[in-house]
XYZ file of C-alpha atoms in Angstrom:
478
model
C 11.529 7.406 -8.489
C 14.636 7.549 -6.338
C 17.825 9.072 -7.654
C 20.806 6.746 -8.438
C 22.520 8.044 -5.311
C 19.513 7.129 -3.174
C 19.263 3.666 -4.724
C 22.901 3.010 -3.847
C 22.123 3.873 -0.230
C 19.215 1.404 0.030
C 20.242 -1.265 2.503
C 20.300 -4.719 0.967
C 18.565 -6.145 3.994
C 17.367 -9.703 4.246
C 14.676 -11.358 6.301
C 15.427 -14.307 8.549
C 12.616 -16.795 8.373
C 11.533 -19.088 11.149
C 12.093 -22.673 10.063
C 8.735 -24.035 8.924
C 7.673 -26.732 6.495
C 7.595 -25.686 2.815
C 9.299 -22.373 3.529
C 12.109 -21.275 1.227
C 15.698 -22.193 2.134
C 17.021 -18.978 0.558
C 17.610 -16.481 3.332
C 17.090 -13.554 0.938
C 13.610 -14.857 0.052
C 12.528 -15.514 3.626
C 9.934 -12.717 3.810
C 8.329 -14.213 0.695
C 8.729 -17.862 1.641
C 4.977 -18.475 1.958
C 4.236 -16.905 -1.408
C 4.145 -20.229 -3.206
C 1.614 -22.964 -3.721
C -2.116 -22.664 -3.108
C -3.700 -19.602 -1.532
C -5.297 -20.602 1.792
C -8.834 -22.013 1.422
C -8.561 -21.714 -2.365
C -7.376 -23.934 -5.217
C -5.573 -21.109 -7.006
C -1.781 -20.853 -6.696
C 0.137 -17.732 -5.752
C 2.321 -18.127 -8.847
C -0.760 -18.034 -11.111
C -1.961 -14.802 -9.497
C 1.493 -13.206 -9.816
C 1.486 -13.967 -13.536
C -2.105 -12.819 -14.075
C -1.683 -9.626 -12.106
C 1.743 -8.453 -13.186
C 1.300 -9.252 -16.883
C -2.394 -8.553 -17.513
C -4.349 -6.993 -14.646
C -1.963 -4.362 -13.305
C -1.097 -2.710 -16.669
C -4.776 -2.411 -17.591
C -5.857 -1.085 -14.196
C -3.013 1.414 -14.038
C -4.217 2.924 -17.322
C -7.910 2.706 -16.424
C -7.516 4.493 -13.075
C -6.219 7.640 -14.822
C -9.606 8.172 -16.469
C -11.981 10.830 -15.148
C -14.613 8.252 -14.203
C -12.308 6.414 -11.837
C -9.999 9.124 -10.561
C -12.714 11.243 -8.897
C -14.061 9.838 -5.631
C -16.925 11.447 -3.719
C -16.321 11.268 0.022
C -17.124 12.935 3.338
C -13.884 13.469 5.254
C -15.577 15.633 7.885
C -17.829 12.957 9.345
C -17.309 12.629 13.094
C -15.904 9.484 14.657
C -18.891 7.672 16.217
C -16.821 5.832 18.839
C -14.363 8.215 20.482
C -13.244 11.827 20.482
C -10.849 12.621 17.667
C -7.627 13.390 19.515
C -4.883 13.324 16.920
C -5.591 15.204 13.721
C -2.496 14.862 11.599
C -0.866 18.251 11.050
C 1.730 17.071 8.508
C 1.308 18.382 5.002
C 1.436 14.863 3.567
C -1.757 14.027 5.511
C -3.691 16.822 3.813
C -6.173 16.014 1.029
C -6.577 18.413 -1.881
C -10.286 18.421 -2.702
C -11.684 19.388 -6.100
C -13.478 22.587 -6.917
C -16.950 21.675 -8.257
C -16.258 23.211 -11.655
C -13.174 21.016 -12.116
C -15.165 17.753 -12.072
C -16.522 17.184 -15.613
C -19.468 14.970 -14.648
C -20.465 16.715 -11.399
C -24.137 17.604 -11.119
C -24.333 21.266 -12.095
C -27.036 21.754 -9.501
C -24.289 21.290 -6.918
C -22.611 24.446 -8.205
C -25.557 26.747 -7.805
C -25.287 29.355 -5.101
C -27.040 28.370 -1.924
C -30.142 30.417 -1.028
C -29.940 32.755 1.902
C -29.976 30.958 5.229
C -33.108 32.156 7.008
C -31.669 30.957 10.319
C -28.499 33.044 10.041
C -27.760 35.959 12.386
C -28.318 38.421 9.557
C -31.749 37.048 8.778
C -32.742 37.078 12.419
C -31.932 40.790 12.715
C -34.876 41.715 10.498
C -38.216 42.994 11.750
C -40.371 40.109 12.918
C -43.719 41.148 14.330
C -45.588 38.856 16.611
C -42.832 36.207 17.032
C -45.046 34.264 19.411
C -47.613 33.702 16.673
C -44.927 32.648 14.228
C -43.518 30.122 16.688
C -46.959 28.660 17.224
C -47.897 28.482 13.561
C -44.437 27.274 12.537
C -44.116 24.568 15.160
C -43.671 20.990 13.962
C -46.128 18.272 14.822
C -43.750 15.404 15.650
C -46.402 12.966 16.863
C -46.567 9.626 15.077
C -49.426 7.165 14.867
C -48.929 3.542 15.890
C -49.519 2.569 12.261
C -46.671 4.840 11.122
C -44.329 3.452 13.780
C -45.129 -0.052 12.575
C -44.292 0.964 9.007
C -40.969 2.402 10.141
C -40.132 -0.893 11.834
C -40.938 -2.689 8.595
C -38.691 -0.293 6.661
C -35.850 -0.913 9.098
C -36.335 -4.675 8.816
C -36.171 -4.378 5.034
C -33.042 -2.217 5.129
C -31.380 -4.645 7.543
C -32.202 -7.536 5.200
C -30.100 -5.994 2.432
C -26.508 -7.140 2.215
C -25.009 -3.680 2.695
C -21.570 -4.239 4.130
C -20.633 -0.557 4.486
C -22.135 2.688 5.642
C -21.993 4.840 2.527
C -21.590 8.595 2.848
C -24.736 10.601 2.155
C -24.003 12.044 -1.281
C -26.370 14.962 -0.617
C -24.503 16.083 2.482
C -22.906 19.519 2.297
C -19.672 17.960 3.584
C -19.294 15.504 0.698
C -16.630 16.556 -1.801
C -14.950 15.160 -4.889
C -11.310 14.177 -4.486
C -8.893 13.610 -7.366
C -7.209 10.355 -6.351
C -4.269 10.936 -8.686
C -3.435 14.160 -6.844
C -3.772 12.410 -3.468
C -1.921 9.092 -3.867
C -1.780 6.531 -1.100
C 1.694 6.680 0.424
C 3.605 7.313 3.643
C 2.269 10.366 5.490
C 4.008 10.202 8.870
C 0.743 9.204 10.577
C 1.834 6.908 13.394
C 1.653 6.383 17.136
C -1.334 5.776 19.414
C -4.024 6.911 16.961
C -3.426 4.370 14.127
C -2.726 1.631 16.685
C -6.132 2.289 18.237
C -7.768 2.090 14.791
C -6.300 -1.310 13.979
C -6.790 -2.724 17.479
C -10.456 -1.757 17.376
C -10.711 -3.473 13.975
C -9.092 -6.727 15.053
C -10.012 -7.009 18.720
C -13.588 -5.711 18.585
C -14.836 -6.429 15.079
C -13.379 -9.802 14.238
C -14.449 -13.239 15.403
C -12.172 -13.864 18.374
C -12.252 -14.091 22.152
C -12.664 -10.299 22.415
C -15.557 -9.981 19.968
C -19.076 -9.094 21.009
C -22.187 -10.850 19.801
C -23.792 -7.708 18.513
C -22.695 -4.482 16.875
C -24.352 -2.462 19.642
C -22.156 -3.993 22.344
C -19.139 -3.632 20.081
C -19.869 0.050 19.550
C -20.044 0.696 23.285
C -16.761 -1.109 23.867
C -15.036 0.873 21.119
C -15.465 3.990 23.157
C -13.489 2.586 26.066
C -10.375 4.428 27.168
C -8.259 1.283 26.900
C -7.514 2.183 23.309
C -5.974 5.516 24.126
C -3.794 4.283 26.957
C -1.335 1.507 27.653
C 1.969 0.393 26.117
C 2.678 0.853 22.430
C 2.758 -2.833 21.566
C 2.595 -3.897 17.890
C -0.828 -4.535 16.430
C -1.568 -8.143 15.511
C -3.129 -8.905 12.123
C -5.629 -11.292 13.671
C -5.033 -14.659 15.333
C -1.993 -16.852 14.724
C -2.196 -19.695 12.215
C -2.700 -22.353 14.901
C -5.844 -20.576 16.173
C -7.099 -19.649 12.714
C -7.098 -23.258 11.511
C -9.615 -24.226 14.195
C -12.163 -21.628 13.065
C -14.902 -22.093 10.487
C -14.372 -21.013 6.884
C -16.496 -17.876 7.258
C -14.457 -16.559 10.186
C -11.172 -17.416 8.445
C -12.429 -15.559 5.369
C -13.206 -12.459 7.403
C -9.788 -12.459 9.059
C -7.879 -12.987 5.841
C -9.782 -10.215 4.087
C -8.979 -7.678 6.809
C -5.387 -8.883 7.157
C -4.953 -8.744 3.365
C -6.274 -5.185 3.299
C -3.988 -4.192 6.201
C -1.019 -5.805 4.440
C -1.766 -3.986 1.192
C -1.895 -0.632 2.977
C 1.434 -1.329 4.683
C 3.051 -2.309 1.380
C 2.017 1.018 -0.147
C 3.478 2.907 2.809
C 6.764 1.033 2.326
C 6.760 1.353 -1.459
C 6.049 5.094 -1.452
C 8.142 6.235 1.500
C 9.370 9.792 1.942
C 13.152 9.991 2.216
C 14.657 13.270 3.453
C 17.021 15.154 1.222
C 20.541 13.698 1.046
C 21.924 17.186 1.311
C 20.507 20.476 2.479
C 19.720 21.642 -1.050
C 17.886 18.768 -2.730
C 14.183 18.004 -2.316
C 12.948 14.933 -0.406
C 12.258 11.883 -2.558
C 9.624 9.148 -2.659
C 10.630 5.542 -3.137
C 10.739 1.995 -1.716
C 12.040 1.590 1.826
C 13.477 -1.895 2.287
C 14.182 -1.330 5.966
C 10.541 -0.408 6.646
C 9.322 -3.398 4.627
C 11.572 -5.729 6.621
C 10.323 -4.185 9.879
C 6.729 -5.003 8.971
C 7.135 -8.431 7.332
C 10.346 -10.044 8.619
C 9.360 -13.059 10.756
C 11.813 -11.919 13.444
C 10.080 -8.547 13.849
C 6.520 -9.801 13.253
C 6.394 -12.719 15.684
C 6.788 -15.087 12.750
C 3.615 -13.847 11.044
C 5.008 -11.585 8.308
C 5.039 -14.167 5.477
C 1.456 -15.222 6.289
C 0.337 -11.593 6.195
C 1.735 -11.284 2.694
C -0.113 -14.433 1.663
C -3.382 -13.019 3.011
C -2.980 -10.227 0.446
C -3.496 -12.815 -2.299
C -6.647 -14.096 -0.600
C -8.168 -10.599 -0.537
C -7.140 -10.174 -4.180
C -8.911 -13.408 -5.160
C -12.143 -12.416 -3.413
C -12.322 -9.017 -5.131
C -11.303 -10.582 -8.458
C -14.257 -12.973 -8.183
C -16.616 -10.082 -7.381
C -15.557 -8.295 -10.560
C -16.163 -11.470 -12.570
C -19.616 -11.935 -11.041
C -20.551 -8.299 -11.665
C -19.160 -8.257 -15.222
C -22.615 -8.449 -16.924
C -23.795 -5.523 -14.783
C -20.657 -3.458 -15.365
C -20.721 -4.078 -19.118
C -24.098 -2.330 -19.247
C -22.850 0.685 -17.295
C -22.625 3.973 -19.225
C -19.442 5.193 -17.470
C -20.391 8.805 -18.022
C -17.268 10.990 -17.835
C -18.608 14.388 -18.860
C -16.038 14.571 -21.654
C -17.206 14.095 -25.231
C -15.963 10.851 -26.767
C -14.359 9.523 -23.586
C -17.327 7.406 -22.485
C -16.839 4.947 -25.345
C -13.115 4.718 -24.605
C -13.785 3.896 -20.964
C -16.401 1.287 -21.834
C -14.015 -0.423 -24.264
C -11.219 -0.396 -21.683
C -13.528 -1.789 -18.995
C -14.792 -4.520 -21.328
C -11.205 -5.485 -22.180
C -10.299 -5.618 -18.475
C -13.386 -7.659 -17.560
C -12.638 -10.108 -20.363
C -9.267 -10.851 -18.749
C -10.952 -11.202 -15.353
C -13.576 -13.656 -16.622
C -11.053 -15.781 -18.502
C -9.165 -16.570 -15.308
C -10.010 -20.225 -14.549
C -9.461 -20.445 -10.762
C -11.808 -17.980 -9.103
C -12.756 -17.925 -5.424
C -16.003 -19.873 -4.882
C -18.335 -17.903 -2.614
C -20.886 -20.729 -2.524
C -18.724 -22.506 0.063
C -19.604 -19.754 2.552
C -22.756 -19.757 4.714
C -23.983 -23.112 3.456
C -27.376 -24.306 4.623
C -30.303 -22.357 5.959
C -30.040 -22.975 9.686
C -30.600 -20.275 12.289
C -26.905 -20.474 13.191
C -25.863 -19.871 9.568
C -28.190 -16.881 9.269
C -26.853 -15.429 12.517
C -23.256 -15.907 11.358
C -23.954 -14.104 8.081
C -25.561 -11.176 9.906
C -22.580 -10.950 12.277
C -20.188 -11.105 9.311
C -22.018 -8.224 7.644
C -22.383 -6.138 10.815
C -18.737 -6.535 11.816
C -17.628 -5.341 8.409
C -20.119 -2.466 8.449
C -18.712 -1.406 11.808
C -15.206 -1.370 10.342
C -16.431 1.053 7.674
C -17.580 3.347 10.505
C -14.199 3.090 12.229
C -12.579 4.603 9.134
C -14.177 7.918 10.143
C -11.966 7.825 13.243
C -8.683 7.894 11.306
C -6.750 11.010 12.310
C -5.053 11.677 8.965
C -7.214 12.908 6.097
C -5.250 11.165 3.351
C -5.184 7.914 5.341
C -8.902 8.309 6.019
C -9.578 8.875 2.305
C -7.854 5.667 1.241
C -9.147 3.717 4.226
C -12.754 4.652 3.457
C -12.279 3.937 -0.252
C -10.663 0.521 0.205
C -13.112 -0.634 2.878
C -16.019 0.514 0.691
C -14.470 -1.291 -2.283
C -14.135 -4.521 -0.320
C -17.642 -4.071 1.094
C -18.968 -3.603 -2.446
C -17.213 -6.816 -3.481
C -18.933 -8.681 -0.630
C -22.263 -7.110 -1.579
C -21.795 -8.475 -5.116
C -20.771 -11.953 -3.966
C -23.855 -12.362 -1.790
C -26.322 -10.869 -4.298
C -28.123 -12.424 -7.226
C -30.434 -15.395 -7.494
C -27.676 -17.872 -6.660
C -24.119 -18.196 -5.406
C -21.221 -20.018 -7.018
C -18.843 -19.753 -9.945
C -21.643 -19.753 -12.535
C -23.687 -17.016 -10.850
C -23.724 -13.380 -11.990
C -25.526 -10.117 -11.313
C -27.008 -8.084 -14.126
C -28.345 -4.584 -14.702
C -31.520 -6.176 -16.040
C -32.762 -6.590 -12.465
C -31.981 -3.240 -10.866
C -34.958 -3.589 -8.557
C -32.963 -6.322 -6.812
C -29.382 -5.148 -7.278
C -27.772 -1.784 -8.013
C -24.354 -0.195 -7.743
C -23.855 3.540 -7.387
C -21.092 5.420 -9.169
C -19.267 5.751 -5.843
C -19.422 1.991 -5.231
C -18.089 1.241 -8.723
C -15.257 3.751 -8.345
C -14.381 2.271 -4.936
C -14.545 -1.318 -6.237
C -12.124 -0.688 -9.104
C -9.741 1.484 -7.103
C -9.696 -0.901 -4.127
C -8.840 -3.788 -6.423
C -6.261 -1.530 -8.051
C -4.618 -1.038 -4.654
C -4.371 -4.813 -4.106
C -3.047 -5.208 -7.638
C -0.358 -2.566 -7.167
C 0.681 -4.190 -3.866
C 1.294 -7.544 -5.537
C 3.171 -5.755 -8.310
C 5.307 -3.890 -5.723
C 6.331 -7.184 -4.089
C 8.387 -8.043 -7.166
C 10.369 -4.843 -6.711
C 11.017 -5.601 -3.049
C 12.143 -9.126 -3.979
C 14.701 -7.658 -6.336
C 15.931 -5.052 -3.841
C 16.380 -7.643 -1.092
C 18.407 -10.157 -3.088
C-alpha cells in the first residue's frame, strides 16, 4: 500500500472519451464508459459480472490462492525461444524469479531430491582408463534404423496427438530445467521490462497468430515469419490489441472470440502493471513503494492515447473472464473429485471444501458463456477453422518462451496455459453447451494435470483481480 503522502501526490487524472453512442457523459468515467450493458457476443451484463466478482469470486479466490496447492507452479523458465535469438534478458532485480528449493515444496516428489548419479559423460569420467575404445564404440553404437511399419505407427501417433484439443505446449515436467516457483513470493507487477523486446512479443501475437490480413494459413509458415528481423527493427509504435471494432464486427464469431480472449488477457496484464507500480522513494531515505499509478493507467486506456480503443480493451477483459468462468463451471464435476494433495496433514480437506464452495458460486451464476455457438456444423471449413484456432493459440504459448524478463515470462506462461486449459475444457466432453460437463469418471477421454489446474485457477484469479482493481482506479480518477 502507498503511504498517505504518496496517495496525496497521485494525480487525479481523467480520461477524455471519444463521443460514441451509449458512452458515459461523465468525463471522469470516460475510460470506463463501455463497461456497461451486455458483454460483446454474450447475454451477460458487465454490471452482473462486477457484482459477482467483487462480492463473491474475488474474496474466495484471494484466500484460495494462498494455499500450498495453488501457490506452487512448476515451470521451465530456461526453455529457449523457438523463433528468434533472445536479445534482451532483463537485468533489473524486479524481473528476477525466486525459485523454490525442492525441500521447501511439501508435495514435491521426493525422488526429485535424490542426488543425481555420476555423469558418465563428464570430463572426470572420461579421464579413467578405457581399454579398447574402438570396441566400446562399436558395441555401444545405437541402431537408429526404423522399419516402414514403425514409421507408419509414428505417423498414427502424431495424428492422434494432433486430434487432441491441446491448446498449449506444456513444459516437460521431467526436464532438469523445470522448477517450482512460489507465486506469492513472485507477484505479477511492474518490473521495468519495456522497449523493443515486449513490443516484439505482442506484435508477433497479434500480427502473426491472430486471424487478420497478416496471418498465415498454417503454424509452420507463421513460425518461419516470426523469426523475421522486422520485429527487432523499425519505429517504436504502440502495439494494437487486435483490429478496430469496425473490422472486428465483420469477422465470424470464432475469430472475434480469439481476438477478445487475447485482448482481454493483454488488458489484464496491463492493469496489474498499473495497479502494482513501483514508485521511487519520495526522499533519499525512504524505500520505494508499490501502488496504483493513475497516470500509467490513463496512458494505456485513455481513448486519446489509445486511438479510441482503450474502453473496448477494458470490456474485452470481461469477455475473457466469462470464458474462463464457464470453463470452471463445466469442469466442476471433475474438480470436485480432485484430491488436491498439499503434502500437509489436514490441509487437503480444507482445500477441497474451499474449492467446492468456490465452484458452487461459479455454477450458480445464471448467465454463462455458451461455447456451443462456436464451430457449429461439421463442414470441412469448420474443422479447418477449429484447427487454426487451436494452432494459433498453441503458437502463442510458445512465444511466451521468448519473453526477456523471467517474472514476466512466468506469469505469461501461467496465464496463457490457464486460458489454454479453459479452452481445452470447453471443447472436451461428449457435448458442448451450457448443460455439458466433464467428469473424472472418464479419465481415458479427459484429464487435467496438477500444473493445468494450478494454471487454470491462478489465471482466472488474475482476471478476477483485474476487474476488482478497476473499482479502485474508478475511485482514484473521480
